[in-house]
Amino acid sequence: MIFFKLNIVLIGFRGTGKSTVGKILSEQTGLKFISTDDEIERANGKISEIVRANGWGYFRELESRAIEYIVREEIDNAVIATGGGAVMNSKNVQNLKKNGKFFLLIADKERIISRIRDSDRPSLTSECIENEAWKILNERLPTYLSTADYIIDTTNLTPKETAEKIKEIMKKLSAKNDS
């Protein structure tokens, strides 16, 4: 097992590879993998049904509770994949920054659309996927950029290559903090 002392927090728009990369990082390092979306589904049912029944606002409340739980339980040495909108709530960012380094995974719009087109993820705006991706990404990008400690473009990387880049950064950071 590799110990980085800090959590690896993966942020970014849906379809950038947060969960896939997070699982690979977990497998390669032995670090615990936590997906806030998976935690919400485990406790409350499918996200699409939660959103359909109660709206995105309620889902975001559940997301904040999941993040508060992670912080309250003092979970460390983990890989945490957040939902795409998690960092839009500054309290979520404050909580996760206490013991985490934020990696923003980005990709070009075409790659994002191709990755999410066939998924069962609920619409964020009820617009067509192309318009929705462009609109929401433009709204969130400034917050993503200001929150990120590191940015990795996954457009032309495999999930394993992305995981390797994150491990390299964390190893350098750990070595720097140990000296």
Short mmCIF file of C-alpha atoms in Angstrom, two decimals:
data_model
loop_
_atom_site.label_atom_id
_atom_site.label_comp_id
_atom_site.label_asym_id
_atom_site.label_seq_id
_atom_site.Cartn_x
_atom_site.Cartn_y
_atom_site.Cartn_z
CA MET A 1 0.00 0.00 0.00
CA ILE A 2 1.13 3.51 -0.78
CA PHE A 3 0.59 6.22 1.84
CA PHE A 4 0.24 9.77 0.57
CA LYS A 5 -1.01 11.29 3.87
CA LEU A 6 -3.57 13.28 1.89
CA ASN A 7 -6.69 12.17 0.11
CA ILE A 8 -6.73 12.34 -3.66
CA VAL A 9 -9.92 14.23 -4.54
CA LEU A 10 -11.05 13.92 -8.15
CA ILE A 11 -13.23 16.73 -9.46
CA GLY A 12 -14.56 17.72 -12.85
CA PHE A 13 -17.51 17.51 -15.18
CA ARG A 14 -19.32 14.24 -15.76
CA GLY A 15 -17.60 12.08 -18.33
CA THR A 16 -14.04 13.18 -17.55
CA GLY A 17 -13.18 9.85 -15.92
CA LYS A 18 -13.33 10.56 -12.19
CA SER A 19 -14.83 7.23 -11.11
CA THR A 20 -12.91 5.11 -13.60
CA VAL A 21 -9.58 6.75 -12.75
CA GLY A 22 -10.40 6.61 -9.04
CA LYS A 23 -11.00 2.86 -9.15
CA ILE A 24 -7.74 2.31 -11.03
CA LEU A 25 -5.82 4.45 -8.54
CA SER A 26 -7.34 2.45 -5.71
CA GLU A 27 -6.39 -0.87 -7.32
CA GLN A 28 -2.84 0.27 -8.06
CA THR A 29 -2.12 1.84 -4.69
CA GLY A 30 -4.28 -0.05 -2.21
CA LEU A 31 -5.92 3.22 -1.18
CA LYS A 32 -9.61 3.11 -0.34
CA PHE A 33 -11.88 4.30 -3.17
CA ILE A 34 -14.91 6.41 -2.32
CA SER A 35 -17.35 7.70 -4.91
CA THR A 36 -19.77 10.21 -3.45
CA ASP A 37 -22.28 9.16 -6.13
CA ASP A 38 -21.92 5.49 -5.13
CA GLU A 39 -22.33 6.36 -1.45
CA ILE A 40 -25.52 8.29 -2.22
CA GLU A 41 -26.91 5.43 -4.31
CA ARG A 42 -26.05 2.87 -1.63
CA ALA A 43 -28.06 4.81 0.96
CA ASN A 44 -30.82 6.34 -1.17
CA GLY A 45 -31.27 4.49 -4.48
CA LYS A 46 -30.38 5.37 -8.06
CA ILE A 47 -29.42 8.97 -8.69
CA SER A 48 -31.74 9.18 -11.69
CA GLU A 49 -34.68 8.22 -9.45
CA ILE A 50 -33.60 10.58 -6.65
CA VAL A 51 -33.41 13.48 -9.11
CA ARG A 52 -36.67 12.55 -10.83
CA ALA A 53 -38.54 12.34 -7.51
CA ASN A 54 -36.88 15.15 -5.55
CA GLY A 55 -34.83 17.32 -7.93
CA TRP A 56 -31.17 18.23 -8.19
CA GLY A 57 -31.29 20.41 -5.07
CA TYR A 58 -32.14 17.42 -2.90
CA PHE A 59 -29.42 15.35 -4.56
CA ARG A 60 -26.87 18.11 -3.80
CA GLU A 61 -27.96 18.01 -0.13
CA LEU A 62 -27.30 14.26 -0.07
CA GLU A 63 -23.93 14.87 -1.72
CA SER A 64 -22.97 17.40 0.95
CA ARG A 65 -23.99 14.94 3.67
CA ALA A 66 -21.83 12.24 2.09
CA ILE A 67 -18.85 14.62 2.04
CA GLU A 68 -19.50 15.68 5.64
CA TYR A 69 -19.49 11.99 6.62
CA ILE A 70 -16.13 11.44 4.91
CA VAL A 71 -14.66 14.38 6.82
CA ARG A 72 -16.35 13.51 10.13
CA GLU A 73 -15.03 9.94 9.98
CA GLU A 74 -11.56 11.38 9.34
CA ILE A 75 -11.14 9.18 6.31
CA ASP A 76 -7.68 9.68 4.92
CA ASN A 77 -5.34 7.98 2.51
CA ALA A 78 -8.25 7.54 0.11
CA VAL A 79 -9.20 8.34 -3.46
CA ILE A 80 -12.44 10.32 -3.51
CA ALA A 81 -14.40 10.82 -6.74
CA THR A 82 -16.93 13.61 -6.35
CA GLY A 83 -20.02 14.33 -8.38
CA GLY A 84 -19.53 16.94 -11.09
CA GLY A 85 -21.34 19.64 -9.12
CA ALA A 86 -19.91 18.91 -5.67
CA VAL A 87 -17.39 21.74 -5.76
CA MET A 88 -20.08 24.28 -6.58
CA ASN A 89 -20.83 24.21 -2.85
CA SER A 90 -17.97 26.00 -1.07
CA LYS A 91 -18.62 24.05 2.14
CA ASN A 92 -17.91 20.80 0.28
CA VAL A 93 -14.63 22.27 -0.95
CA GLN A 94 -13.66 23.47 2.54
CA ASN A 95 -14.41 20.07 4.01
CA LEU A 96 -12.46 18.10 1.42
CA LYS A 97 -9.51 20.54 1.36
CA LYS A 98 -8.87 19.82 5.05
CA ASN A 99 -7.11 16.62 4.08
CA GLY A 100 -7.05 16.43 0.30
CA LYS A 101 -5.40 17.51 -2.90
CA PHE A 102 -7.81 18.33 -5.70
CA PHE A 103 -7.20 16.94 -9.17
CA LEU A 104 -9.38 18.48 -11.86
CA LEU A 105 -9.95 16.06 -14.71
CA ILE A 106 -10.87 17.84 -17.92
CA ALA A 107 -11.58 16.74 -21.49
CA ASP A 108 -12.73 18.46 -24.63
CA LYS A 109 -16.48 18.81 -25.09
CA GLU A 110 -16.68 16.25 -27.88
CA ARG A 111 -14.96 13.61 -25.75
CA ILE A 112 -17.22 14.36 -22.79
CA ILE A 113 -20.32 14.09 -24.95
CA SER A 114 -19.18 10.79 -26.46
CA ARG A 115 -18.51 9.41 -22.97
CA ILE A 116 -21.87 10.38 -21.46
CA ARG A 117 -24.22 10.10 -24.44
CA ASP A 118 -25.20 6.48 -23.74
CA SER A 119 -25.17 6.68 -19.95
CA ASP A 120 -28.26 6.65 -17.75
CA ARG A 121 -27.22 9.85 -16.00
CA PRO A 122 -30.10 12.25 -15.54
CA SER A 123 -30.12 15.49 -17.47
CA LEU A 124 -28.95 18.53 -15.58
CA THR A 125 -31.03 21.00 -17.60
CA SER A 126 -33.44 18.97 -19.78
CA GLU A 127 -31.65 20.33 -22.87
CA CYS A 128 -30.01 18.15 -25.51
CA ILE A 129 -26.74 16.67 -24.30
CA GLU A 130 -24.56 18.95 -26.45
CA ASN A 131 -26.20 22.18 -25.26
CA GLU A 132 -26.32 20.95 -21.68
CA ALA A 133 -22.63 20.02 -21.64
CA TRP A 134 -21.59 23.37 -23.09
CA LYS A 135 -23.83 25.41 -20.77
CA ILE A 136 -23.04 23.62 -17.50
CA LEU A 137 -19.35 23.25 -18.25
CA ASN A 138 -19.04 26.99 -18.91
CA GLU A 139 -20.87 27.73 -15.65
CA ARG A 140 -18.68 25.40 -13.61
CA LEU A 141 -15.29 25.87 -15.22
CA PRO A 142 -14.22 28.96 -13.22
CA THR A 143 -15.01 27.15 -9.95
CA TYR A 144 -13.30 23.98 -11.11
CA LEU A 145 -10.17 25.94 -12.01
CA SER A 146 -10.06 27.94 -8.79
CA THR A 147 -10.58 24.81 -6.69
CA ALA A 148 -8.06 22.54 -8.41
CA ASP A 149 -4.58 21.98 -7.06
CA TYR A 150 -3.68 20.12 -10.27
CA ILE A 151 -5.29 19.86 -13.71
CA ILE A 152 -5.10 16.80 -15.95
CA ASP A 153 -6.54 16.75 -19.46
CA THR A 154 -7.94 13.25 -20.04
CA THR A 155 -8.97 13.88 -23.65
CA ASN A 156 -6.15 11.80 -25.13
CA LEU A 157 -5.20 9.74 -22.08
CA THR A 158 -6.40 6.32 -21.06
CA PRO A 159 -7.71 6.03 -17.51
CA LYS A 160 -4.52 4.13 -16.57
CA GLU A 161 -2.34 6.92 -17.99
CA THR A 162 -4.36 9.47 -16.03
CA ALA A 163 -3.92 7.42 -12.85
CA GLU A 164 -0.16 7.26 -13.46
CA LYS A 165 0.04 11.05 -13.79
CA ILE A 166 -1.78 11.49 -10.49
CA LYS A 167 0.47 8.96 -8.74
CA GLU A 168 3.57 10.76 -10.04
CA ILE A 169 2.32 14.08 -8.68
CA MET A 170 1.39 12.58 -5.30
CA LYS A 171 4.77 10.82 -4.97
CA LYS A 172 6.58 14.11 -5.65
CA LEU A 173 4.33 15.88 -3.18
CA SER A 174 4.93 13.21 -0.52
CA ALA A 175 8.70 13.32 -1.05
CA LYS A 176 8.64 17.11 -0.80
CA ASN A 177 6.62 16.98 2.44
CA ASP A 178 8.91 14.32 3.93
CA SER A 179 12.04 16.42 3.41
#
